[in-house]
mmCIF file of C-alpha atoms in Angstrom:
data_model
loop_
_atom_site.group_PDB
_atom_site.id
_atom_site.type_symbol
_atom_site.label_atom_id
_atom_site.label_comp_id
_atom_site.label_asym_id
_atom_site.label_seq_id
_atom_site.Cartn_x
_atom_site.Cartn_y
_atom_site.Cartn_z
ATOM 1 C CA UNK A 667 -43.004 -107.022 58.779
ATOM 2 C CA UNK A 668 -46.055 -105.642 58.384
ATOM 3 C CA UNK A 669 -48.229 -107.656 55.805
ATOM 4 C CA UNK A 670 -51.387 -106.214 52.887
ATOM 5 C CA UNK A 671 -54.328 -107.963 51.857
ATOM 6 C CA UNK A 672 -56.641 -105.761 49.370
ATOM 7 C CA UNK A 673 -60.383 -106.050 49.183
ATOM 8 C CA UNK A 674 -63.387 -104.549 47.533
ATOM 9 C CA UNK A 675 -61.928 -105.864 44.063
ATOM 10 C CA UNK A 676 -64.929 -107.014 41.275
ATOM 11 C CA UNK A 677 -67.495 -105.464 38.419
ATOM 12 C CA UNK A 678 -68.745 -102.496 38.148
ATOM 13 C CA UNK A 679 -70.147 -100.206 35.641
ATOM 14 C CA UNK A 680 -68.980 -97.414 34.582
ATOM 15 C CA UNK A 681 -69.948 -94.180 36.482
ATOM 16 C CA UNK A 682 -71.149 -96.138 40.254
ATOM 17 C CA UNK A 683 -68.743 -95.779 42.889
ATOM 18 C CA UNK A 684 -66.108 -98.193 44.036
ATOM 19 C CA UNK A 685 -64.188 -99.079 47.270
ATOM 20 C CA UNK A 686 -61.251 -101.017 47.637
ATOM 21 C CA UNK A 687 -60.121 -100.968 50.986
ATOM 22 C CA UNK A 688 -56.649 -102.708 52.275
ATOM 23 C CA UNK A 689 -55.801 -104.082 55.932
ATOM 24 C CA UNK A 690 -52.718 -104.427 57.077
ATOM 25 C CA UNK A 691 -51.285 -106.971 59.838
ATOM 26 C CA UNK A 692 -48.035 -108.087 61.452
ATOM 27 C CA UNK A 693 -47.578 -104.341 62.338
ATOM 28 C CA UNK A 694 -49.076 -100.901 63.575
ATOM 29 C CA UNK A 695 -50.706 -98.847 60.064
ATOM 30 C CA UNK A 696 -49.367 -95.369 61.343
ATOM 31 C CA UNK A 697 -45.905 -96.571 61.246
ATOM 32 C CA UNK A 698 -46.408 -96.660 57.541
ATOM 33 C CA UNK A 699 -46.499 -94.163 54.607
ATOM 34 C CA UNK A 700 -49.102 -96.250 52.009
ATOM 35 C CA UNK A 701 -49.878 -96.121 48.525
ATOM 36 C CA UNK A 702 -51.538 -97.453 45.727
ATOM 37 C CA UNK A 703 -50.546 -98.577 42.824
ATOM 38 C CA UNK A 704 -52.280 -99.486 39.966
ATOM 39 C CA UNK A 705 -51.683 -102.374 36.478
ATOM 40 C CA UNK A 706 -53.737 -102.598 33.812
ATOM 41 C CA UNK A 707 -53.285 -105.329 31.398
ATOM 42 C CA UNK A 708 -50.672 -105.245 29.034
ATOM 43 C CA UNK A 709 -49.838 -102.226 31.220
ATOM 44 C CA UNK A 710 -46.577 -101.087 33.830
ATOM 45 C CA UNK A 711 -47.954 -100.637 37.820
ATOM 46 C CA UNK A 712 -48.772 -96.927 38.450
ATOM 47 C CA UNK A 713 -48.597 -95.141 40.812
ATOM 48 C CA UNK A 714 -52.137 -93.445 41.592
ATOM 49 C CA UNK A 715 -52.225 -91.827 45.415
ATOM 50 C CA UNK A 716 -50.273 -91.692 48.310
ATOM 51 C CA UNK A 717 -51.126 -90.437 52.323
ATOM 52 C CA UNK A 718 -48.482 -89.649 54.873
ATOM 53 C CA UNK A 719 -48.519 -91.502 58.162
ATOM 54 C CA UNK A 720 -50.578 -89.157 60.045
ATOM 55 C CA UNK A 721 -53.025 -88.812 57.217
ATOM 56 C CA UNK A 722 -52.495 -85.242 56.895
ATOM 57 C CA UNK A 723 -51.065 -85.249 53.724
ATOM 58 C CA UNK A 724 -51.602 -87.134 49.621
ATOM 59 C CA UNK A 725 -50.661 -86.199 46.771
ATOM 60 C CA UNK A 726 -51.893 -88.569 43.451
ATOM 61 C CA UNK A 727 -50.858 -89.508 40.545
ATOM 62 C CA UNK A 728 -51.662 -87.621 36.664
ATOM 63 C CA UNK A 729 -53.561 -91.162 36.969
ATOM 64 C CA UNK A 730 -55.989 -90.114 39.521
ATOM 65 C CA UNK A 731 -58.242 -88.150 37.152
ATOM 66 C CA UNK A 732 -59.991 -85.962 39.923
ATOM 67 C CA UNK A 733 -62.136 -89.083 40.482
ATOM 68 C CA UNK A 734 -59.640 -90.745 42.991
ATOM 69 C CA UNK A 735 -59.494 -90.121 46.545
ATOM 70 C CA UNK A 736 -56.964 -91.681 48.709
ATOM 71 C CA UNK A 737 -57.807 -91.846 53.343
ATOM 72 C CA UNK A 738 -57.091 -94.546 56.295
ATOM 73 C CA UNK A 739 -58.140 -94.671 59.854
ATOM 74 C CA UNK A 740 -54.784 -96.075 61.213
ATOM 75 C CA UNK A 741 -57.279 -97.344 64.291
ATOM 76 C CA UNK A 742 -58.989 -99.948 62.282
ATOM 77 C CA UNK A 743 -55.488 -100.891 60.827
ATOM 78 C CA UNK A 744 -57.384 -99.889 56.985
ATOM 79 C CA UNK A 745 -55.814 -97.563 53.535
ATOM 80 C CA UNK A 746 -59.501 -97.158 51.515
ATOM 81 C CA UNK A 747 -59.241 -95.433 47.694
ATOM 82 C CA UNK A 748 -62.403 -94.878 46.247
ATOM 83 C CA UNK A 749 -62.995 -94.702 42.520
ATOM 84 C CA UNK A 750 -66.150 -92.138 41.622
ATOM 85 C CA UNK A 751 -67.486 -91.773 38.189
ATOM 86 C CA UNK A 752 -66.188 -95.921 36.649
ATOM 87 C CA UNK A 753 -64.749 -95.691 33.926
ATOM 88 C CA UNK A 754 -63.308 -98.538 31.399
ATOM 89 C CA UNK A 755 -60.110 -96.691 31.843
ATOM 90 C CA UNK A 756 -59.446 -97.910 35.673
ATOM 91 C CA UNK A 757 -60.282 -102.216 34.989
ATOM 92 C CA UNK A 758 -56.528 -102.451 36.386
ATOM 93 C CA UNK A 759 -55.098 -104.811 39.372
ATOM 94 C CA UNK A 760 -55.555 -102.936 43.048
ATOM 95 C CA UNK A 761 -51.786 -103.028 44.895
ATOM 96 C CA UNK A 762 -51.423 -101.851 48.082
ATOM 97 C CA UNK A 763 -48.283 -101.012 49.140
ATOM 98 C CA UNK A 764 -46.614 -99.101 52.382
ATOM 99 C CA UNK A 765 -43.597 -97.816 52.940
ATOM 100 C CA UNK A 766 -41.077 -96.039 55.098
ATOM 101 C CA UNK A 767 -41.175 -92.065 53.392
ATOM 102 C CA UNK A 768 -43.243 -90.504 52.507
ATOM 103 C CA UNK A 769 -43.681 -88.706 49.110
ATOM 104 C CA UNK A 770 -42.814 -91.937 46.856
ATOM 105 C CA UNK A 771 -44.178 -92.349 43.328
ATOM 106 C CA UNK A 772 -42.604 -95.277 42.085
ATOM 107 C CA UNK A 773 -42.540 -99.289 42.166
ATOM 108 C CA UNK A 774 -38.636 -98.969 43.625
ATOM 109 C CA UNK A 775 -39.626 -96.567 46.866
ATOM 110 C CA UNK A 776 -42.648 -99.577 48.617
ATOM 111 C CA UNK A 777 -41.173 -102.722 50.475
ATOM 112 C CA UNK A 778 -44.468 -103.544 51.157
ATOM 113 C CA UNK A 779 -47.137 -105.211 48.604
ATOM 114 C CA UNK A 780 -50.283 -106.390 49.098
ATOM 115 C CA UNK A 781 -51.299 -109.811 46.280
ATOM 116 C CA UNK A 782 -53.834 -107.250 44.342
ATOM 117 C CA UNK A 783 -57.312 -107.014 43.509
ATOM 118 C CA UNK A 784 -58.224 -107.138 39.846
ATOM 119 C CA UNK A 785 -61.028 -104.155 39.323
ATOM 120 C CA UNK A 786 -62.912 -104.948 35.930
ATOM 121 C CA UNK A 787 -65.178 -101.697 34.909
ATOM 122 C CA UNK A 788 -68.083 -102.628 32.130
ATOM 123 C CA UNK A 789 -71.575 -102.665 30.878
#
């Protein structure tokens, strides 16, 4: 089975930019559709962005608000999430997920998950 490990989180300043990485191992990332979810403090885990296996099609949740971009590099077995113009509302634990089905926007649609990466946006 595929294993996912997030990295790149931490403390960031409002208005800045941040890139999260999700490294896959144990399987070829190109075999999976991938997505990012986030869970703000005291709230449920929600869909942020997703990308098809080939990388040619992406879809975003309402929480992306036009400031978030998902990308992947199958040669490196890595998926990325770029957040621009960071806001305090972006503070959350971010999770990378993988699925055999594309276009899913719910937690239950993904079989494989990383452990999460904390992102804190504060001045």
